[in-house]
Coordinates of C-alpha atoms (C1' of nucleotides) in Angstrom, one line a residue:
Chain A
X297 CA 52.0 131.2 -25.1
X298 CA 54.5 132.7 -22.7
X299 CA 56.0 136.2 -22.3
X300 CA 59.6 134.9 -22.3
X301 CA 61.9 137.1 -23.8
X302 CA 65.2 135.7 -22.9
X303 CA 65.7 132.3 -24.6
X304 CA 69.3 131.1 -24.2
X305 CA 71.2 127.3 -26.2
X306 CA 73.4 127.4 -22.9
X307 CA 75.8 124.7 -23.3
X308 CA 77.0 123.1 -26.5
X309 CA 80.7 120.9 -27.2
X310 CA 82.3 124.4 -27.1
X311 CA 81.7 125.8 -24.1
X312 CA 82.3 122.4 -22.3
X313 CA 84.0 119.3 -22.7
X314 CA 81.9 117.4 -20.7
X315 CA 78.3 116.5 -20.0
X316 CA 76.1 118.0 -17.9
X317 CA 73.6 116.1 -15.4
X318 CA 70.4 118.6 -15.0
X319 CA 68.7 116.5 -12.9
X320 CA 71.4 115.4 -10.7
X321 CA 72.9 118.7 -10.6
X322 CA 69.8 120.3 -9.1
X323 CA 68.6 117.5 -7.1
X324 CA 72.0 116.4 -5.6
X325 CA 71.5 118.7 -2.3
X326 CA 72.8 121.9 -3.6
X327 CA 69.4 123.6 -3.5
X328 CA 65.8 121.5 -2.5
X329 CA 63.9 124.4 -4.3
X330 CA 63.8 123.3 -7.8
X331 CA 60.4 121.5 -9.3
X332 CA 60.0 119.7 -11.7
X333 CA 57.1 120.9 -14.6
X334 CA 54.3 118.5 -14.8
X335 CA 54.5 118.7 -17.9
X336 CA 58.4 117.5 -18.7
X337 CA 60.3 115.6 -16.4
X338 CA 63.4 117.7 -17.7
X339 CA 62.3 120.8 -16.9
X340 CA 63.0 122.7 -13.5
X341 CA 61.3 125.7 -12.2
X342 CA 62.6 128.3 -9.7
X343 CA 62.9 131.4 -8.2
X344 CA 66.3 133.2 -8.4
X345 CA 66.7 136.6 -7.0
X346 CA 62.4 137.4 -7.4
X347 CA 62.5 136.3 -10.7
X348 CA 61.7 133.2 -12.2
X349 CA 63.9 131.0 -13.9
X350 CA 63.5 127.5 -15.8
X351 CA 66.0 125.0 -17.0
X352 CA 64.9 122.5 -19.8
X353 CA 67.3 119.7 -20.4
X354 CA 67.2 119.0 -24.3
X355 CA 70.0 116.1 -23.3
X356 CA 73.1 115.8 -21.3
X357 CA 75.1 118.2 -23.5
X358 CA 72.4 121.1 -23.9
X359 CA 70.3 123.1 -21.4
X360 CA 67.8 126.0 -22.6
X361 CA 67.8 128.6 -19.8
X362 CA 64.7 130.8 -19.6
X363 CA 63.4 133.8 -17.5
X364 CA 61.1 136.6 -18.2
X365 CA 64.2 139.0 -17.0
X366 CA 67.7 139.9 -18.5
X367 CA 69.2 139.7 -15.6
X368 CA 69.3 137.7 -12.1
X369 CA 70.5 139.8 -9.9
X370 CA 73.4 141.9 -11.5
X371 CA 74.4 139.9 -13.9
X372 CA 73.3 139.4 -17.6
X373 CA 71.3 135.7 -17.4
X374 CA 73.9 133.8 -19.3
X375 CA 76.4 135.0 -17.6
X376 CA 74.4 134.1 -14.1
X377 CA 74.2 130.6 -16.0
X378 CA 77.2 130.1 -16.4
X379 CA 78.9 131.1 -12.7
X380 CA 75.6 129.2 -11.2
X381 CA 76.2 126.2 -13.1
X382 CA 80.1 126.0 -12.7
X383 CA 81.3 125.5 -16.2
X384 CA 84.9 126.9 -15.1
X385 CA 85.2 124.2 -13.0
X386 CA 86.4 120.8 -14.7
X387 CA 88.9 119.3 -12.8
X388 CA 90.5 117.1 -12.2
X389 CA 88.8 115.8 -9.3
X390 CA 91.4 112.8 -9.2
X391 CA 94.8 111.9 -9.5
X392 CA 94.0 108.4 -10.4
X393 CA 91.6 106.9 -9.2
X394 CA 91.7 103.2 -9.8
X395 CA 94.7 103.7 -7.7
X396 CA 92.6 104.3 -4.3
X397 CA 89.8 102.1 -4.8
X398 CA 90.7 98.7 -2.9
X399 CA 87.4 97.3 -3.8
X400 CA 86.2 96.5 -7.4
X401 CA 83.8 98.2 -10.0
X402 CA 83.8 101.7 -8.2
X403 CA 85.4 103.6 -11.0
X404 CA 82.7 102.7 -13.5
X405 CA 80.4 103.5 -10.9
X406 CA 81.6 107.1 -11.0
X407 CA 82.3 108.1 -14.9
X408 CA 78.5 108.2 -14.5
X409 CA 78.5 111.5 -12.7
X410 CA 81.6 112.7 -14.7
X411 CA 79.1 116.2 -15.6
X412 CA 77.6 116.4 -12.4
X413 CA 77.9 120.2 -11.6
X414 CA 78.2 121.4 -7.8
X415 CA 76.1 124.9 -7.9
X416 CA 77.1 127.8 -6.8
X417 CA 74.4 129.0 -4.5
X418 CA 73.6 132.1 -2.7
X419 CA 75.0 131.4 0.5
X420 CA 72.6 132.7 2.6
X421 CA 70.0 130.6 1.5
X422 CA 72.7 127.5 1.9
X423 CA 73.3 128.3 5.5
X424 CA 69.5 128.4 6.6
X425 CA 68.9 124.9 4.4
X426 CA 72.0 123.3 5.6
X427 CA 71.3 124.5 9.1
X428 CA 67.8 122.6 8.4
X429 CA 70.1 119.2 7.5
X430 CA 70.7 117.8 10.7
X431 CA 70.3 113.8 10.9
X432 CA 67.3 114.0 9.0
X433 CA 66.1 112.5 5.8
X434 CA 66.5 114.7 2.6
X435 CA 62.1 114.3 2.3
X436 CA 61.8 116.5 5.5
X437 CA 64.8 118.6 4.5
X438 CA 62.8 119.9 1.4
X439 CA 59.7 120.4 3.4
X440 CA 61.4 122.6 5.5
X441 CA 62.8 124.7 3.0
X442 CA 59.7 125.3 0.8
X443 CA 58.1 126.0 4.3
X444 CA 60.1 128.6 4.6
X445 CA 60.0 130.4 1.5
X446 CA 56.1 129.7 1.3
X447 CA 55.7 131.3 5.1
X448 CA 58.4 134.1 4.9
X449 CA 59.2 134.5 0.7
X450 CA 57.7 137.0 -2.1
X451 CA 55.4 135.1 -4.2
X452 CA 55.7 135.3 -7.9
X453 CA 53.7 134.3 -10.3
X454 CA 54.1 133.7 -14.1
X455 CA 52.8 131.4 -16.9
X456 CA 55.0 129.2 -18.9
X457 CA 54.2 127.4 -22.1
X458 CA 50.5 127.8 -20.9
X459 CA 50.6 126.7 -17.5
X460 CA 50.4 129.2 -14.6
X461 CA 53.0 129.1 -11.8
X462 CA 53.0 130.6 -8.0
X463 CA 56.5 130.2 -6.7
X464 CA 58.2 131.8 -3.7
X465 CA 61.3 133.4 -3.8
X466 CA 64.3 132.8 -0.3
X467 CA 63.5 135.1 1.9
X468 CA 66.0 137.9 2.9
X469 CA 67.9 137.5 5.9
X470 CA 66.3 140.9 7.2
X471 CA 62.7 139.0 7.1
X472 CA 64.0 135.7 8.6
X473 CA 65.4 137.9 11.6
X474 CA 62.0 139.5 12.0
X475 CA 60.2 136.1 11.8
X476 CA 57.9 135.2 14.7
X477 CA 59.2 132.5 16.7
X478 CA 56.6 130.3 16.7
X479 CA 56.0 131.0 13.1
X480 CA 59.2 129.8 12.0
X481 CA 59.1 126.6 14.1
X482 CA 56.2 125.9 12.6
X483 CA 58.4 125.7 9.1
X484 CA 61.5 123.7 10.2
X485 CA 60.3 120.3 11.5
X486 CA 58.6 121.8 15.0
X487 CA 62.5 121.8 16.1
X488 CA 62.6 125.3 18.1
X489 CA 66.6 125.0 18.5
X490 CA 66.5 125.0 14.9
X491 CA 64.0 128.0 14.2
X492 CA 65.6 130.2 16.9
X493 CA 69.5 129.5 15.3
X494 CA 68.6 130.4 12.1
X495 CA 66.6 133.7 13.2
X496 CA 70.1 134.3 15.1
X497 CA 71.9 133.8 12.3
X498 CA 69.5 135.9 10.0
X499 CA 70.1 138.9 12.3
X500 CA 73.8 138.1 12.6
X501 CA 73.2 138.7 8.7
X502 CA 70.5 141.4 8.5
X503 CA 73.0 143.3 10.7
X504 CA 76.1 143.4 8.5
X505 CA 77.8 141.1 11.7
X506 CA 78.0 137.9 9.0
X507 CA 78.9 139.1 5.8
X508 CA 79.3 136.5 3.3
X509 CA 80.9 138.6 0.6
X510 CA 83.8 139.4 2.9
X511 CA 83.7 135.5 3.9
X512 CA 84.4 134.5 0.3
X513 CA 87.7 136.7 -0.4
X514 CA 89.8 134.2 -1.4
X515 CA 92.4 134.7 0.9
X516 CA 90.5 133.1 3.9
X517 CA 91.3 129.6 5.1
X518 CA 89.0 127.3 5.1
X519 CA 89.7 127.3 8.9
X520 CA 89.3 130.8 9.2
X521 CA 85.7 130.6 7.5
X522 CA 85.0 127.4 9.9
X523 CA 85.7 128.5 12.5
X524 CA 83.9 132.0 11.8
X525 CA 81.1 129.8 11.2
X526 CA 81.0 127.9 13.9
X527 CA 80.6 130.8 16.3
X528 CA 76.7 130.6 15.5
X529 CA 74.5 128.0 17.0
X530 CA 73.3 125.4 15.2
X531 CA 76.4 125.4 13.1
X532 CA 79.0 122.5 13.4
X533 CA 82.5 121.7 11.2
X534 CA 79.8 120.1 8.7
X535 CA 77.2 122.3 7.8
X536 CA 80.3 125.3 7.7
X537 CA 82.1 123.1 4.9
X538 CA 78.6 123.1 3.2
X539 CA 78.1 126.6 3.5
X540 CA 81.7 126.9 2.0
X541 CA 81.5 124.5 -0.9
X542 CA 78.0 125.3 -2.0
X543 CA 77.4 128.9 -0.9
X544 CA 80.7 130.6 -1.2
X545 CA 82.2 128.3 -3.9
X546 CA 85.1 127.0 -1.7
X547 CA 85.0 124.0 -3.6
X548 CA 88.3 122.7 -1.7
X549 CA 85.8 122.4 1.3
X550 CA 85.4 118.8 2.4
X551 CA 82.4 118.6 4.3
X552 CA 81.6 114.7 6.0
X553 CA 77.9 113.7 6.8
X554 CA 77.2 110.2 7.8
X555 CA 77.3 109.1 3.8
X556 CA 80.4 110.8 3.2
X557 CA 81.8 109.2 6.1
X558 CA 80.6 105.6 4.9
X559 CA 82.1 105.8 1.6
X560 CA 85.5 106.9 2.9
X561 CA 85.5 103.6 5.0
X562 CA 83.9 101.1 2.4
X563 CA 86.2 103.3 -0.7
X564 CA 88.9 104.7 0.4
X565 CA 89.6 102.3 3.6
X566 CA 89.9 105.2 6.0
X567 CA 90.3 103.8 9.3
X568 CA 89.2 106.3 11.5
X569 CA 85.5 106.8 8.9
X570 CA 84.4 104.2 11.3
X571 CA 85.0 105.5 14.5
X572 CA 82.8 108.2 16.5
X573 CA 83.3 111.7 14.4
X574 CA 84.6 113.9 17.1
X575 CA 85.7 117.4 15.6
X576 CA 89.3 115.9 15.9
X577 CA 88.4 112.5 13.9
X578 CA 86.8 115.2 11.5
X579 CA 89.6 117.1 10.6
X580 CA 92.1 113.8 10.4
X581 CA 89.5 112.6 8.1
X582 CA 90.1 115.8 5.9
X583 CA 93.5 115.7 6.1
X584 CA 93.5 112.2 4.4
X585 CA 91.0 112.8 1.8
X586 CA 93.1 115.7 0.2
X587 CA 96.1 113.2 -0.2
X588 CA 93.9 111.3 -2.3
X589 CA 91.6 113.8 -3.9
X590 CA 92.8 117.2 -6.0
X591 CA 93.3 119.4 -2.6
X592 CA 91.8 122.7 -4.7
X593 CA 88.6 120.4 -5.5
X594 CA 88.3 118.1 -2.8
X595 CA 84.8 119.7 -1.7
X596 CA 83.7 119.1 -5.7
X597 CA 85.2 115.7 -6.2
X598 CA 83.5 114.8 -3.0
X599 CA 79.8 115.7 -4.1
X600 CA 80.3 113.6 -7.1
X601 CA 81.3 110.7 -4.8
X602 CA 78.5 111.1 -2.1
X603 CA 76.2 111.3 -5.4
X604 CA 77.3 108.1 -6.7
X605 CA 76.9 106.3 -3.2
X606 CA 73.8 107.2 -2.7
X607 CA 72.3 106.4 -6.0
X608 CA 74.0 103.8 -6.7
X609 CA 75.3 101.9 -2.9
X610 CA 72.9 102.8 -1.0
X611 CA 70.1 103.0 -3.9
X612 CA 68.7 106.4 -2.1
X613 CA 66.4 108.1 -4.8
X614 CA 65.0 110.5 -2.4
X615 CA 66.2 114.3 -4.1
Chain B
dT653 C1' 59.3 97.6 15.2
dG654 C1' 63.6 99.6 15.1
dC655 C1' 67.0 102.0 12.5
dC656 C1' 68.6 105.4 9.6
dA657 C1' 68.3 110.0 7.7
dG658 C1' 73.3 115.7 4.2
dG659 C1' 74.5 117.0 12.9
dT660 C1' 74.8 119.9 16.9
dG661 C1' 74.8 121.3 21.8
dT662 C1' 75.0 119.8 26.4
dA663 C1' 75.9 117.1 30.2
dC664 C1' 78.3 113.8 31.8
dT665 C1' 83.0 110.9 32.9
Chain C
dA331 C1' 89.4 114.4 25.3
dG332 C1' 85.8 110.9 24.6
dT333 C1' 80.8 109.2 25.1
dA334 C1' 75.7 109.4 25.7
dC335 C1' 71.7 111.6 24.8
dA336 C1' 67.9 115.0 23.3
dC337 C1' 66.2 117.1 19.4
dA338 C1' 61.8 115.8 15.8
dT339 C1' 59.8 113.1 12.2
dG340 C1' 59.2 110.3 7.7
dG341 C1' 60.6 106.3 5.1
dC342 C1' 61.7 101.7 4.8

DNA sequence: TGCCAGGTGTACT
DNA sequence: AGTACACATGGC
Protein backbone atom coordinates (compact mmCIF):
# COMPACT_ATOMS: atom_id res chain seq x y z
CA UNK A 1 0.00 0.00 0.00
CA UNK A 2 1.19 3.48 -0.67
CA UNK A 3 1.24 6.72 1.43
CA UNK A 4 -0.51 8.79 -1.29
CA UNK A 5 -2.62 11.23 -0.11
CA UNK A 6 -3.39 13.27 -3.05
CA UNK A 7 -5.44 11.29 -5.68
CA UNK A 8 -6.75 13.50 -8.37
CA UNK A 9 -9.67 12.21 -11.86
CA UNK A 10 -7.66 15.03 -13.76
CA UNK A 11 -9.26 15.30 -16.99
CA UNK A 12 -12.79 14.34 -17.97
CA UNK A 13 -15.26 15.66 -21.31
CA UNK A 14 -15.54 18.87 -19.21
CA UNK A 15 -12.46 20.14 -18.62
CA UNK A 16 -11.44 19.33 -22.26
CA UNK A 17 -12.80 18.82 -25.51
CA UNK A 18 -10.24 16.79 -26.74
CA UNK A 19 -8.09 13.83 -26.04
CA UNK A 20 -5.09 13.62 -24.41
CA UNK A 21 -1.95 11.48 -25.54
CA UNK A 22 0.02 10.52 -22.05
CA UNK A 23 2.53 8.74 -23.72
CA UNK A 24 3.16 10.92 -26.52
CA UNK A 25 2.86 13.98 -24.53
CA UNK A 26 5.68 12.96 -22.19
CA UNK A 27 7.78 11.14 -24.54
CA UNK A 28 7.61 13.59 -27.53
CA UNK A 29 10.92 15.60 -26.30
CA UNK A 30 9.48 18.00 -23.90
CA UNK A 31 11.14 16.25 -20.94
CA UNK A 32 13.48 12.70 -21.29
CA UNK A 33 12.90 12.25 -17.46
CA UNK A 34 9.78 10.41 -17.32
CA UNK A 35 9.80 6.29 -16.71
CA UNK A 36 7.62 4.26 -17.32
CA UNK A 37 6.42 1.69 -14.17
CA UNK A 38 7.28 -1.82 -14.82
CA UNK A 39 4.43 -2.62 -13.79
CA UNK A 40 1.95 -0.49 -16.30
CA UNK A 41 2.96 0.64 -19.50
CA UNK A 42 0.61 3.76 -18.83
CA UNK A 43 2.06 4.89 -16.00
CA UNK A 44 4.94 7.57 -15.65
CA UNK A 45 7.06 8.34 -12.77
CA UNK A 46 9.01 11.58 -12.00
CA UNK A 47 10.44 14.05 -10.01
CA UNK A 48 8.92 17.52 -10.07
CA UNK A 49 10.24 20.14 -7.81
CA UNK A 50 11.86 17.23 -5.03
CA UNK A 51 8.70 15.58 -5.01
CA UNK A 52 7.52 12.78 -6.72
CA UNK A 53 4.87 12.64 -9.08
CA UNK A 54 3.06 9.80 -11.25
CA UNK A 55 0.65 10.02 -14.16
CA UNK A 56 -1.55 6.85 -14.89
CA UNK A 57 -3.32 6.95 -18.11
CA UNK A 58 -6.85 5.20 -17.44
CA UNK A 59 -7.42 6.15 -21.56
CA UNK A 60 -6.99 8.99 -23.83
CA UNK A 61 -9.71 11.13 -22.05
CA UNK A 62 -8.59 10.55 -18.26
CA UNK A 63 -5.31 10.82 -16.39
CA UNK A 64 -5.02 10.08 -12.45
CA UNK A 65 -2.35 12.40 -11.13
CA UNK A 66 -0.68 11.34 -7.93
CA UNK A 67 2.05 12.67 -5.45
CA UNK A 68 2.67 12.20 -1.81
CA UNK A 69 2.60 16.28 -1.58
CA UNK A 70 -0.21 19.00 -2.11
CA UNK A 71 1.67 20.96 -3.80
CA UNK A 72 4.59 21.07 -6.56
CA UNK A 73 6.21 23.86 -6.04
CA UNK A 74 3.73 26.76 -5.12
CA UNK A 75 0.96 25.64 -6.55
CA UNK A 76 -1.90 23.27 -5.33
CA UNK A 77 -1.15 19.79 -7.57
CA UNK A 78 -4.13 20.18 -9.78
CA UNK A 79 -3.66 23.32 -10.44
CA UNK A 80 0.34 22.37 -11.32
CA UNK A 81 -1.61 19.74 -13.58
CA UNK A 82 -3.26 21.60 -15.30
CA UNK A 83 -0.61 24.69 -16.40
CA UNK A 84 2.01 21.61 -16.90
CA UNK A 85 -0.21 19.77 -19.02
CA UNK A 86 -1.60 22.83 -21.18
CA UNK A 87 -5.31 22.29 -21.12
CA UNK A 88 -5.75 26.18 -21.87
CA UNK A 89 -4.23 25.65 -24.93
CA UNK A 90 -6.50 24.12 -27.83
CA UNK A 91 -6.04 25.81 -30.81
CA UNK A 92 -6.40 26.08 -33.60
CA UNK A 93 -3.18 25.02 -34.76
CA UNK A 94 -4.43 25.34 -38.44
CA UNK A 95 -6.28 27.40 -40.69
CA UNK A 96 -7.00 24.59 -42.92
CA UNK A 97 -5.01 22.25 -43.46
CA UNK A 98 -5.89 20.17 -46.38
CA UNK A 99 -5.24 23.40 -48.03
CA UNK A 100 -1.20 23.27 -47.52
CA UNK A 101 -0.66 19.74 -47.95
CA UNK A 102 0.42 19.20 -51.79
CA UNK A 103 0.94 15.59 -51.08
CA UNK A 104 -1.86 13.06 -50.17
CA UNK A 105 -2.93 11.29 -46.78
CA UNK A 106 -1.08 13.78 -44.46
CA UNK A 107 -4.18 15.16 -42.75
CA UNK A 108 -5.31 11.77 -41.51
CA UNK A 109 -1.88 11.31 -40.59
CA UNK A 110 -2.17 14.20 -38.08
CA UNK A 111 -5.87 13.96 -36.36
CA UNK A 112 -3.92 11.24 -34.66
CA UNK A 113 -2.00 13.63 -32.51
CA UNK A 114 -5.07 16.05 -32.34
CA UNK A 115 -4.49 15.74 -28.01
CA UNK A 116 -0.92 15.72 -28.07
CA UNK A 117 -0.04 18.28 -25.30
CA UNK A 118 3.32 20.40 -25.59
CA UNK A 119 4.37 20.74 -21.65
CA UNK A 120 5.17 23.42 -20.07
CA UNK A 121 8.48 22.71 -18.46
CA UNK A 122 10.73 24.39 -16.04
CA UNK A 123 12.93 26.21 -18.29
CA UNK A 124 15.91 25.71 -16.68
CA UNK A 125 15.96 22.20 -16.90
CA UNK A 126 14.84 22.67 -20.86
CA UNK A 127 17.92 24.77 -21.57
CA UNK A 128 20.58 22.27 -20.05
CA UNK A 129 18.57 19.17 -21.95
CA UNK A 130 18.15 21.06 -25.11
CA UNK A 131 21.70 22.34 -24.86
CA UNK A 132 22.50 18.37 -24.64
CA UNK A 133 20.36 18.02 -28.21
CA UNK A 134 22.85 18.72 -30.68
CA UNK A 135 22.94 16.35 -33.83
CA UNK A 136 22.49 13.48 -31.71
CA UNK A 137 20.03 10.68 -31.47
CA UNK A 138 17.21 11.16 -28.80
CA UNK A 139 18.81 7.53 -27.02
CA UNK A 140 22.00 9.53 -26.02
CA UNK A 141 19.94 12.58 -25.32
CA UNK A 142 18.12 10.78 -22.44
CA UNK A 143 21.33 9.33 -21.12
CA UNK A 144 22.66 12.55 -20.82
CA UNK A 145 19.97 13.91 -18.92
CA UNK A 146 19.41 11.14 -16.26
CA UNK A 147 23.29 11.44 -16.07
CA UNK A 148 22.87 14.47 -14.87
CA UNK A 149 20.27 14.43 -12.44
CA UNK A 150 21.75 10.98 -11.11
CA UNK A 151 25.51 12.77 -10.73
CA UNK A 152 24.29 16.32 -9.66
CA UNK A 153 20.27 15.85 -8.38
CA UNK A 154 18.55 15.08 -4.78
CA UNK A 155 17.56 11.54 -4.67
CA UNK A 156 14.17 10.75 -3.49
CA UNK A 157 12.81 7.82 -2.70
CA UNK A 158 9.20 6.56 -2.21
CA UNK A 159 7.12 3.37 -2.69
CA UNK A 160 4.13 3.20 -4.98
CA UNK A 161 1.51 0.57 -5.16
CA UNK A 162 4.21 -1.66 -3.42
CA UNK A 163 7.10 -1.13 -5.43
CA UNK A 164 10.05 1.09 -4.09
CA UNK A 165 11.32 3.97 -6.26
CA UNK A 166 14.87 6.05 -6.11
CA UNK A 167 14.41 8.93 -8.50
CA UNK A 168 16.53 12.04 -8.86
CA UNK A 169 15.20 15.30 -8.94
CA UNK A 170 17.03 18.45 -11.84
CA UNK A 171 19.54 19.81 -10.20
CA UNK A 172 19.51 23.61 -9.35
CA UNK A 173 21.29 25.86 -11.49
CA UNK A 174 23.48 26.88 -8.28
CA UNK A 175 24.78 23.08 -8.20
CA UNK A 176 25.28 22.72 -11.97
CA UNK A 177 27.58 25.98 -11.73
CA UNK A 178 29.50 24.41 -8.94
CA UNK A 179 29.88 21.06 -10.90
CA UNK A 180 33.37 19.77 -11.39
CA UNK A 181 34.42 19.95 -14.92
CA UNK A 182 35.40 16.69 -15.50
CA UNK A 183 32.48 15.45 -13.58
CA UNK A 184 29.98 16.90 -15.68
CA UNK A 185 31.73 15.75 -18.99
CA UNK A 186 31.52 12.70 -17.71
CA UNK A 187 27.41 13.07 -17.82
CA UNK A 188 26.93 14.78 -21.30
CA UNK A 189 28.29 12.37 -24.00
CA UNK A 190 32.30 13.05 -23.04
CA UNK A 191 31.62 16.43 -25.12
CA UNK A 192 33.67 19.03 -22.87
CA UNK A 193 32.22 22.12 -25.16
CA UNK A 194 29.00 20.84 -23.92
CA UNK A 195 29.75 20.33 -20.10
CA UNK A 196 31.64 23.66 -19.86
CA UNK A 197 28.39 25.72 -21.72
CA UNK A 198 26.03 24.53 -19.63
CA UNK A 199 28.19 25.12 -16.26
CA UNK A 200 28.36 28.81 -18.00
CA UNK A 201 24.99 28.96 -18.35
CA UNK A 202 24.23 27.52 -14.78
CA UNK A 203 26.18 30.38 -13.29
CA UNK A 204 24.81 32.85 -15.78
CA UNK A 205 21.61 31.50 -13.85
CA UNK A 206 22.79 30.85 -10.24
CA UNK A 207 23.82 34.48 -10.52
CA UNK A 208 20.55 36.25 -11.16
CA UNK A 209 22.46 37.34 -14.83
CA UNK A 210 19.71 34.81 -16.76
CA UNK A 211 16.54 35.15 -15.24
CA UNK A 212 13.97 33.24 -16.85
CA UNK A 213 10.97 34.69 -15.05
CA UNK A 214 11.82 38.14 -16.39
CA UNK A 215 12.51 36.22 -19.92
CA UNK A 216 8.87 35.09 -19.99
CA UNK A 217 6.92 38.53 -19.46
CA UNK A 218 4.93 38.50 -22.25
CA UNK A 219 5.89 41.53 -23.74
CA UNK A 220 9.27 40.16 -25.03
CA UNK A 221 9.71 39.23 -28.73
CA UNK A 222 10.56 36.17 -29.56
CA UNK A 223 13.67 38.00 -30.99
CA UNK A 224 14.38 39.69 -28.06
CA UNK A 225 14.37 36.27 -26.04
CA UNK A 226 16.64 34.72 -29.08
CA UNK A 227 18.75 36.82 -29.25
CA UNK A 228 19.15 37.01 -25.30
CA UNK A 229 19.67 33.50 -25.64
CA UNK A 230 21.96 33.29 -28.01
CA UNK A 231 24.57 35.35 -26.11
CA UNK A 232 25.59 31.98 -24.20
CA UNK A 233 27.59 29.34 -25.83
CA UNK A 234 26.32 26.40 -26.88
CA UNK A 235 23.06 28.09 -27.67
CA UNK A 236 21.99 28.60 -31.36
CA UNK A 237 18.47 30.13 -32.98
CA UNK A 238 17.20 26.35 -32.40
CA UNK A 239 17.80 25.24 -29.07
CA UNK A 240 16.56 29.26 -27.94
CA UNK A 241 13.12 28.49 -29.78
CA UNK A 242 13.13 25.29 -27.62
CA UNK A 243 13.85 26.88 -24.59
CA UNK A 244 10.97 29.33 -25.52
CA UNK A 245 8.29 26.92 -26.56
CA UNK A 246 8.88 24.35 -24.00
CA UNK A 247 10.41 26.18 -21.07
CA UNK A 248 8.84 29.57 -21.10
CA UNK A 249 5.57 28.56 -22.82
CA UNK A 250 6.14 30.85 -25.94
CA UNK A 251 4.29 28.42 -27.80
CA UNK A 252 4.38 30.94 -31.01
CA UNK A 253 8.16 29.78 -30.95
CA UNK A 254 9.11 27.88 -34.11
CA UNK A 255 12.05 26.06 -33.45
CA UNK A 256 13.63 23.92 -36.87
CA UNK A 257 15.85 20.77 -36.27
CA UNK A 258 16.77 18.66 -39.13
CA UNK A 259 13.06 16.81 -38.84
CA UNK A 260 11.35 19.89 -38.74
CA UNK A 261 13.20 21.09 -41.65
CA UNK A 262 12.31 17.79 -43.69
CA UNK A 263 8.76 18.00 -43.17
CA UNK A 264 8.57 21.57 -44.27
CA UNK A 265 10.16 20.50 -47.66
CA UNK A 266 8.34 17.04 -48.20
CA UNK A 267 4.70 19.02 -46.46
CA UNK A 268 4.61 22.15 -46.94
CA UNK A 269 7.04 22.46 -50.21
CA UNK A 270 9.19 25.10 -48.65
CA UNK A 271 11.93 25.71 -51.00
CA UNK A 272 14.52 26.91 -49.06
CA UNK A 273 13.91 23.48 -46.18
CA UNK A 274 16.32 22.04 -48.47
CA UNK A 275 19.04 24.29 -48.71
CA UNK A 276 21.96 24.68 -45.97
CA UNK A 277 20.15 26.36 -42.68
CA UNK A 278 22.22 29.40 -42.27
CA UNK A 279 20.64 31.74 -39.43
CA UNK A 280 19.23 33.72 -42.38
CA UNK A 281 17.55 30.55 -44.28
CA UNK A 282 16.29 29.94 -40.53
CA UNK A 283 14.44 32.82 -40.00
CA UNK A 284 12.89 32.91 -43.80
CA UNK A 285 11.87 29.46 -42.95
CA UNK A 286 9.87 31.04 -39.89
CA UNK A 287 8.54 33.63 -41.58
CA UNK A 288 6.78 31.16 -44.03
CA UNK A 289 5.59 28.69 -41.51
CA UNK A 290 3.45 31.38 -39.66
CA UNK A 291 1.56 32.18 -42.99
CA UNK A 292 0.55 28.81 -42.92
CA UNK A 293 0.31 27.89 -39.32
CA UNK A 294 -1.84 29.99 -36.39
CA UNK A 295 1.18 32.66 -35.78
CA UNK A 296 0.23 32.68 -31.75
CA UNK A 297 0.70 28.62 -31.88
CA UNK A 298 3.11 28.03 -34.54
CA UNK A 299 5.73 26.56 -31.94
CA UNK A 300 2.55 24.13 -30.67
CA UNK A 301 1.17 23.24 -34.05
CA UNK A 302 4.77 22.45 -35.00
CA UNK A 303 5.39 19.77 -32.19
CA UNK A 304 2.39 17.99 -33.23
CA UNK A 305 3.77 17.93 -36.84
CA UNK A 306 7.47 16.93 -36.02
CA UNK A 307 5.50 14.14 -33.77
CA UNK A 308 3.64 12.78 -36.55
CA UNK A 309 6.83 12.64 -38.94
CA UNK A 310 8.61 10.94 -36.91
CA UNK A 311 6.33 8.29 -35.83
CA UNK A 312 4.70 7.91 -38.60
CA UNK A 313 7.38 9.09 -41.88
CA UNK A 314 10.21 8.32 -40.63
CA UNK A 315 8.89 5.44 -38.29
CA UNK A 316 11.37 6.78 -35.33
CA UNK A 317 10.10 5.07 -32.03
CA UNK A 318 13.03 6.04 -30.16
CA UNK A 319 11.28 8.51 -27.06
C1' DT B 1 30.32 0.39 -43.56
C1' DG B 2 28.47 4.76 -43.78
C1' DC B 3 24.87 7.84 -42.67
C1' DC B 4 21.77 9.96 -39.65
C1' DA B 5 20.60 11.70 -35.10
C1' DG B 6 15.71 17.46 -31.69
C1' DG B 7 23.12 21.97 -33.73
C1' DT B 8 26.72 25.11 -32.70
C1' DG B 9 31.26 27.44 -33.01
C1' DT B 10 35.18 28.29 -35.66
C1' DA B 11 37.93 28.78 -39.54
C1' DC B 12 38.10 29.31 -43.87
C1' DT B 13 36.81 31.75 -48.86
C1' DA C 1 27.45 36.08 -46.60
C1' DG C 2 28.10 31.15 -47.63
C1' DT C 3 30.60 26.51 -46.87
C1' DA C 4 33.39 22.89 -44.48
C1' DC C 5 34.52 20.69 -40.52
C1' DA C 6 35.08 19.20 -35.52
C1' DC C 7 32.57 17.74 -31.71
C1' DA C 8 31.18 12.47 -29.71
C1' DT C 9 28.58 8.24 -29.94
C1' DG C 10 24.62 4.86 -30.68
C1' DG C 11 21.39 2.86 -33.89
C1' DC C 12 20.23 1.05 -38.12
Amino acid sequence: MNKYKTVIRYMDTLLSDTPLLLFDSLFSGQTFRWIISPNNKHCFISVIQGSPVILIAEDTMHILVFSDTETIGDKPLRKWAEHYLTIDIKGPFFSDVSLFFSSSNTPTLLMDFNGLKVLREDPFETAVTFMCAQGIGMPIIRRQVMNICRVFGDAVTFSFEGNPYTLYGFPSPERLAAAHPGELRLCTNNNCARASNVRKMAEAVASGRLDFRKLAAPERSLDIIREELCGYDGIGPKIADCIALFGLGRFDAFPIDTHVRQYLYEWFGLKKAAMALTAKNYMELQREIRTILNPDLAGYAGHLLFHCWRKRVKRLDTA
